mmCIF file of C-alpha atoms in Angstrom:
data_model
loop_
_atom_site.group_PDB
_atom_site.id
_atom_site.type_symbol
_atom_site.label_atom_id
_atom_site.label_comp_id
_atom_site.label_asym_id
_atom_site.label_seq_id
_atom_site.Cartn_x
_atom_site.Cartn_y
_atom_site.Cartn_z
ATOM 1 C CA UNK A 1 92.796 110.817 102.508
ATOM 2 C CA UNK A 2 94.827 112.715 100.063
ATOM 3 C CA UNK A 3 98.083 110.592 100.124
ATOM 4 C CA UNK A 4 100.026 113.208 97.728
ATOM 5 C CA UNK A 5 99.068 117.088 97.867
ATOM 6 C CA UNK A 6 99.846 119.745 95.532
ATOM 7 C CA UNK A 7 98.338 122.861 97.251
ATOM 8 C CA UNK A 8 98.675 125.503 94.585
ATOM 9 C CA UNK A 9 95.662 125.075 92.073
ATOM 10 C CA UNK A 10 97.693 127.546 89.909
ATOM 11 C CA UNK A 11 100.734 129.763 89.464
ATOM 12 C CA UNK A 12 101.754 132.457 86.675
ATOM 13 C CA UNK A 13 104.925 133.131 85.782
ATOM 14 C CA UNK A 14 106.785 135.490 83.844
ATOM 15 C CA UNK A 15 108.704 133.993 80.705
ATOM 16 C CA UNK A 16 112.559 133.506 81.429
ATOM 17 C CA UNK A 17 111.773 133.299 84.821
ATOM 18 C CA UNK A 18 112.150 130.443 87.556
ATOM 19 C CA UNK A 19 109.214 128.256 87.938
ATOM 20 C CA UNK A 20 108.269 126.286 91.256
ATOM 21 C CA UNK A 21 105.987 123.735 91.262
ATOM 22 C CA UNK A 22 105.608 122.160 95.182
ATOM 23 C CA UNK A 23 104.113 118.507 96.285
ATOM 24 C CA UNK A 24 103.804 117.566 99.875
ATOM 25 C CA UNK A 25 103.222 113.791 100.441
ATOM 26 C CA UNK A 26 102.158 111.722 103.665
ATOM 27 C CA UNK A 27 103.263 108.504 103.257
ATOM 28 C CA UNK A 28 107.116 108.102 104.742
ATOM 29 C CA UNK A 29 107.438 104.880 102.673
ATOM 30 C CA UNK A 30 107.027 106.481 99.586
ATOM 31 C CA UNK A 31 110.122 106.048 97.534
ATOM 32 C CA UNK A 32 110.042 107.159 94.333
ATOM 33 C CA UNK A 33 108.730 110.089 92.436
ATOM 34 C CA UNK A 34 107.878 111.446 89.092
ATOM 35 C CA UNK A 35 106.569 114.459 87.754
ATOM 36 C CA UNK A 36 104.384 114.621 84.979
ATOM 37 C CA UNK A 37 103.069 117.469 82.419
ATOM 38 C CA UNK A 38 99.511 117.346 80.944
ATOM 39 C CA UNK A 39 98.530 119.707 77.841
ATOM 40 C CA UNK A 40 94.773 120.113 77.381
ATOM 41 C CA UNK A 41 92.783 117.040 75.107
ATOM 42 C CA UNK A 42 95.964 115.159 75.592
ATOM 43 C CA UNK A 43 97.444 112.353 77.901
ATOM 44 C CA UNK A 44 100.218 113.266 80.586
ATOM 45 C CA UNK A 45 103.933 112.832 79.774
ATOM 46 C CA UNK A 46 106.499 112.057 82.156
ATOM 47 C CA UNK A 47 109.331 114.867 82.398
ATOM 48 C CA UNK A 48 111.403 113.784 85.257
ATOM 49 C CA UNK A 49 112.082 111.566 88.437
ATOM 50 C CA UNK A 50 113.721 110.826 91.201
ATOM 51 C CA UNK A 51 114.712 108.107 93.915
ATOM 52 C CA UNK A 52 114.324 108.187 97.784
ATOM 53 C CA UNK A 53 118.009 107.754 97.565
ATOM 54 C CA UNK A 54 118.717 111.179 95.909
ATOM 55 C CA UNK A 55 117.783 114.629 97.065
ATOM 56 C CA UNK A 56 118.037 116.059 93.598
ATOM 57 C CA UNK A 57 117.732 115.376 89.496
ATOM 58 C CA UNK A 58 118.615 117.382 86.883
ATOM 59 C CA UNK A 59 117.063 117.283 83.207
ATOM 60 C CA UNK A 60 118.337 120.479 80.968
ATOM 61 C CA UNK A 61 115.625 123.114 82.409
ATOM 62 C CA UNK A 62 114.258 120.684 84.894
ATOM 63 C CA UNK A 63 115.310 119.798 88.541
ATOM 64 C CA UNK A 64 113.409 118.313 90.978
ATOM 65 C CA UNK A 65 114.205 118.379 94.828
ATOM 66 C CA UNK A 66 113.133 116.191 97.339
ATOM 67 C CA UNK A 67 112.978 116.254 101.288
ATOM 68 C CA UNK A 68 112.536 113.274 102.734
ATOM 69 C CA UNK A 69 112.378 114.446 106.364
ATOM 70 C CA UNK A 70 109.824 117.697 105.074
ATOM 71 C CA UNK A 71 107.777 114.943 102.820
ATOM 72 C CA UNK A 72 108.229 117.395 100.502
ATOM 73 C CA UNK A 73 109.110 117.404 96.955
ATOM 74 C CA UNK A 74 109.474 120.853 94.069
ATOM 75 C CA UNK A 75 109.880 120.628 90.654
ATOM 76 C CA UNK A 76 112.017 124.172 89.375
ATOM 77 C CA UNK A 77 111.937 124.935 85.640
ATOM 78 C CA UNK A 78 114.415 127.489 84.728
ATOM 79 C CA UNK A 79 113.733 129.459 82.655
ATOM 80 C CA UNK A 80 110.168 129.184 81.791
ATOM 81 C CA UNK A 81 109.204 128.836 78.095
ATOM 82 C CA UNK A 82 105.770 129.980 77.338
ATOM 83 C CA UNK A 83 105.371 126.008 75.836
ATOM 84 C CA UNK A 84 105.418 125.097 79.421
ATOM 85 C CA UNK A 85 101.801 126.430 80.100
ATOM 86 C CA UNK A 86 100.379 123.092 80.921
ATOM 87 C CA UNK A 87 99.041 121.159 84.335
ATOM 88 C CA UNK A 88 101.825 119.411 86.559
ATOM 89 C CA UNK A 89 101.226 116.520 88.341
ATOM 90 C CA UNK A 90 103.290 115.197 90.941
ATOM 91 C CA UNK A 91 103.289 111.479 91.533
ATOM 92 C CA UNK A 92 104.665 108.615 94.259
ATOM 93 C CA UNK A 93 104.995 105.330 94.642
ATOM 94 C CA UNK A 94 106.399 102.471 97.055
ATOM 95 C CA UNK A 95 105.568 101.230 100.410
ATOM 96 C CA UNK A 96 102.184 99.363 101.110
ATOM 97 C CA UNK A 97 100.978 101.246 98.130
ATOM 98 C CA UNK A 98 102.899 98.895 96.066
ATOM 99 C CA UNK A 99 106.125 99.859 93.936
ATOM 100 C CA UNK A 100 104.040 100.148 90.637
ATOM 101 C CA UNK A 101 100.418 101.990 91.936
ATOM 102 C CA UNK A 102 101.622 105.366 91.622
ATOM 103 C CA UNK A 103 99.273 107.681 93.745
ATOM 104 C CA UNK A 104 99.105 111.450 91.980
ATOM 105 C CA UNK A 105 98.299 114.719 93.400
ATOM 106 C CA UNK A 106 95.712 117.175 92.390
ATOM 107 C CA UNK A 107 97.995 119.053 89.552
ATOM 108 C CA UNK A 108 99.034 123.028 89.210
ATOM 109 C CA UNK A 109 98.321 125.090 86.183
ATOM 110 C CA UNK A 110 101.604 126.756 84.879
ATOM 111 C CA UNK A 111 100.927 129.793 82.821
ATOM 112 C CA UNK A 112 104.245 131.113 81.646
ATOM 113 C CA UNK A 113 103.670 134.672 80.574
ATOM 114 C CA UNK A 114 105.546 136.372 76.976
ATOM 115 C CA UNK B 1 102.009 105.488 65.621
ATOM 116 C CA UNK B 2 104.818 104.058 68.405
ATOM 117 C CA UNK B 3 102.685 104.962 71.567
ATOM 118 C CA UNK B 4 99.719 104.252 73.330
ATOM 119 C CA UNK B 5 96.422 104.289 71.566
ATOM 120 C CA UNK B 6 93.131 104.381 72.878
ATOM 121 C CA UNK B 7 89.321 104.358 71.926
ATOM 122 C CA UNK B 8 86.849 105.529 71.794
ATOM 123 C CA UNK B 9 88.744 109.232 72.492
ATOM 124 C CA UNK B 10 85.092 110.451 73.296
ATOM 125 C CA UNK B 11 82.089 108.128 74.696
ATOM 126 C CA UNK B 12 78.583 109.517 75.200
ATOM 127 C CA UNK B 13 76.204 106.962 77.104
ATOM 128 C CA UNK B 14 72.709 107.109 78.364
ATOM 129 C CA UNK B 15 72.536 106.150 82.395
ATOM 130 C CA UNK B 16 71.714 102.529 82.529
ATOM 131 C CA UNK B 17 74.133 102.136 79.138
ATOM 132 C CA UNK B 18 77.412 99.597 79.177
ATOM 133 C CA UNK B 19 80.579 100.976 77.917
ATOM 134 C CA UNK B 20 83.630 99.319 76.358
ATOM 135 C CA UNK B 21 86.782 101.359 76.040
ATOM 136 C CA UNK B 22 90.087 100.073 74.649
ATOM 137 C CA UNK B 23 93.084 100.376 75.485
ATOM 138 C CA UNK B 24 96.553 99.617 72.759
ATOM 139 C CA UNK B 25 99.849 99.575 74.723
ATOM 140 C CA UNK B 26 103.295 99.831 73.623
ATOM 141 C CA UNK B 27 104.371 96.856 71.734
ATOM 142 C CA UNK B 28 106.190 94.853 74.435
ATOM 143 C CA UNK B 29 105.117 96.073 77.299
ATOM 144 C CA UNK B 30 104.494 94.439 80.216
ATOM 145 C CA UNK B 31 102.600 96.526 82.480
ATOM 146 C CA UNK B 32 99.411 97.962 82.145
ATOM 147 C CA UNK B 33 97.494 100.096 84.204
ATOM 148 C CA UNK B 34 93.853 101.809 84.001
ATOM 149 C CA UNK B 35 93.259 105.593 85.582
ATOM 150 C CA UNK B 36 90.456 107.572 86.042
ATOM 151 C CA UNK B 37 90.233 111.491 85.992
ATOM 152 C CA UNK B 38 87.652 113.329 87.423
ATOM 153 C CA UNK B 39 87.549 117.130 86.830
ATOM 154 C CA UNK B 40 90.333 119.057 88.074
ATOM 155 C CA UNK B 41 91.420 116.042 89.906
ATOM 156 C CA UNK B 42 94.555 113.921 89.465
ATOM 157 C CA UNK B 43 94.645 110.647 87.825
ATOM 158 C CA UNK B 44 93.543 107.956 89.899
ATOM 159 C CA UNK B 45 94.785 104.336 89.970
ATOM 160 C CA UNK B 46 92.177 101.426 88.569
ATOM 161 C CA UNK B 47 93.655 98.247 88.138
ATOM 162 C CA UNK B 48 97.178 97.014 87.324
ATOM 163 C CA UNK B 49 98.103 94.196 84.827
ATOM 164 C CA UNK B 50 101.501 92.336 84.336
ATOM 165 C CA UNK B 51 101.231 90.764 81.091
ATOM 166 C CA UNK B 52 97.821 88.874 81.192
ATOM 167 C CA UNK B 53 97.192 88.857 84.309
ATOM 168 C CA UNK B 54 95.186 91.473 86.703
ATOM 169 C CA UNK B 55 97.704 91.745 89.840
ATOM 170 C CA UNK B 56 95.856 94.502 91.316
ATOM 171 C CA UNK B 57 91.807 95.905 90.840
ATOM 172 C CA UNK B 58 91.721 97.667 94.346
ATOM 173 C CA UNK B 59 90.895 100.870 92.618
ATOM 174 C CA UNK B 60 87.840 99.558 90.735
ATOM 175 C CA UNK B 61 85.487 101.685 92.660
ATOM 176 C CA UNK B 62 82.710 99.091 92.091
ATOM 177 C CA UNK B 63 81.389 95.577 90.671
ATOM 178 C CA UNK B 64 80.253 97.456 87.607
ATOM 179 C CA UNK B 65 83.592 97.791 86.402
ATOM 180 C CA UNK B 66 85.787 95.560 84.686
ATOM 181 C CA UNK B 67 88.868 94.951 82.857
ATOM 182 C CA UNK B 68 90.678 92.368 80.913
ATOM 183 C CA UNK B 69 93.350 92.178 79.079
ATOM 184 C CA UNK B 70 93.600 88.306 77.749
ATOM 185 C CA UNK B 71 96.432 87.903 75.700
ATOM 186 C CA UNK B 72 98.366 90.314 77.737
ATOM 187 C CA UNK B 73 98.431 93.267 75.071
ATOM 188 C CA UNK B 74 95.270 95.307 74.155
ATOM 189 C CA UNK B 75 93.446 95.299 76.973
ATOM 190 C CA UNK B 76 89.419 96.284 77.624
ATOM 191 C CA UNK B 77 87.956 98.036 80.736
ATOM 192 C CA UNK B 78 84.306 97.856 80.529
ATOM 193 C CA UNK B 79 81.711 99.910 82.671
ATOM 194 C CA UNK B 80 78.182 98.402 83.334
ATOM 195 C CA UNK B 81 75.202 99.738 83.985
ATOM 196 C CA UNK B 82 76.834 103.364 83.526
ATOM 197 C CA UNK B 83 75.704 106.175 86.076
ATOM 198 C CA UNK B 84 76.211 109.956 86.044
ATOM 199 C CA UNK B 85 79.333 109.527 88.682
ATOM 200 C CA UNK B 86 81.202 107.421 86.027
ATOM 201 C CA UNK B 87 82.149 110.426 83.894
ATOM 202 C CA UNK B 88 85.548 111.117 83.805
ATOM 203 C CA UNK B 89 88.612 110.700 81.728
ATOM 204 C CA UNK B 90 89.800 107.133 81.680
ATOM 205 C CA UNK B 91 93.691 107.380 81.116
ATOM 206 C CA UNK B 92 95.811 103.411 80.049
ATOM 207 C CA UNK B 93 99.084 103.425 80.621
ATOM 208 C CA UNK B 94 102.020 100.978 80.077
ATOM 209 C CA UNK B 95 105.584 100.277 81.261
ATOM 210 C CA UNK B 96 108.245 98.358 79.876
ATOM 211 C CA UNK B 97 108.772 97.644 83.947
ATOM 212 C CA UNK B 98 107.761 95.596 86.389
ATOM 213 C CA UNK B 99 108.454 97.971 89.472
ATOM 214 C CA UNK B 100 108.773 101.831 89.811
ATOM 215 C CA UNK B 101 109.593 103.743 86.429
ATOM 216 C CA UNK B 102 108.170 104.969 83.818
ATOM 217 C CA UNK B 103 104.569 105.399 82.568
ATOM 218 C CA UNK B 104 103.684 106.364 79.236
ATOM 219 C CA UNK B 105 100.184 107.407 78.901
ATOM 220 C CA UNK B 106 97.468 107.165 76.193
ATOM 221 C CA UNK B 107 95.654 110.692 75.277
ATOM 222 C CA UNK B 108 92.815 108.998 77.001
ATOM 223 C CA UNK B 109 88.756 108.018 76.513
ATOM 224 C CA UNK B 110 86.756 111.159 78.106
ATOM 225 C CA UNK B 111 83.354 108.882 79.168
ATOM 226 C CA UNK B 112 80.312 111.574 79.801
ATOM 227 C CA UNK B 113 77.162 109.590 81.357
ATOM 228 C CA UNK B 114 73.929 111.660 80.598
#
């Protein structure tokens, strides 16, 4: 049972352009998320976060929105840099799951197109 | 360098083979946790340690795995009797946390059974 879901295998994207990256997650007590960016031979690093308590976080080109009622979280890059081709993963933790066992979704290829 | 370091990057064993692969965390770091990849999958949680000791091995998807992590820095997860379903990427990661926050990743050990 796929706890966290990120439907879109992949998504292209023209450079300077708005990104969208969607996650859709099951579990209600979830309560905190992170996404994370993954570059071929190399392991993921975290770009940005945010709290059940917040419906939206801000990092320079990064925001990420969440839902709660829609269990349903996006991750907007504006504008998209060519150096953000990569995978994105979308991850959650809290509840029963435990506030450290982070449970991640399947990951979207970005391709950001010059 | 200042991050997390892990070896063997790349692991070739024959079925029936036992692997070690280590894991290096950030100096000070209290968590620990062990992921494994599968193709175009997401990570998936392993174990969990907090400092020495293993709070959590419900991901361990059987009795031929195992991990330790003693003095509650570098830390081992070993694989036992290796089969072909074993190969995968097998990602550490460690937290200056306790609770939600946070990971920072190794480039990970990429384990192919033959």
């Amino acid at each position: 049972d796929q706890q966290v879901k990120q439907n879109s295998p992949s998504l292209s994207v023209q450079e300077g352009r708005i990104s969208i990256l969607n996650c859709d997650y099951t579990n209600s007590m979830f309560d905190y998320f992170l996404w994370y960016k993954k570059y071929p031979a190399e392991g993921p690093t975290f770009l940005i976060s945010i709290s059940s308590i917040k419906d939206k976080n801000e990092d320079g080109r990064f925001t990420v929105f969440l839902n709660k009622s829609a269990k349903h979280l996006s991750l907007h890059i504006v504008p998209s840099q060519p150096g953000d081709s990569a995978v994105y993963f979308c991850a959650a933790s809290g509840g029963t799951s435990g506030t450290y066992k982070y449970i991640f979704g399947t990951g979207t290829r970005l391709k950001v197109l010059a | 360098g200042a991050g997390v370091s892990q070896s063997p990057r790349y692991k070739v064993a024959k079925r029936g083979q036992d692997v070690a692969l280590r894991c290096d965390p950030i100096s000070g770091h209290v968590s620990l946790f062990w992921y494994q990849q599968a193709l175009g999958q997401g990570p998936e949680f392993l174990t969990y340690f907090q400092n020495e000791a293993q709070l959590d091995k419900s991901g361990l998807p059987s009795d031929r795995f195992f991990a330790e992590r003693p003095e509650g820095s570098v830390s081992t997860l070993k694989i036992q009797r290796t089969q072909q379903e074993d190969s995968a990427v097998y990602l550490c990661a460690s937290s200056p946390l306790i609770s939600a926050g946070e990971l920072f990743f190794g480039e990970g050990s990429r384990l192919t059974v033959l």
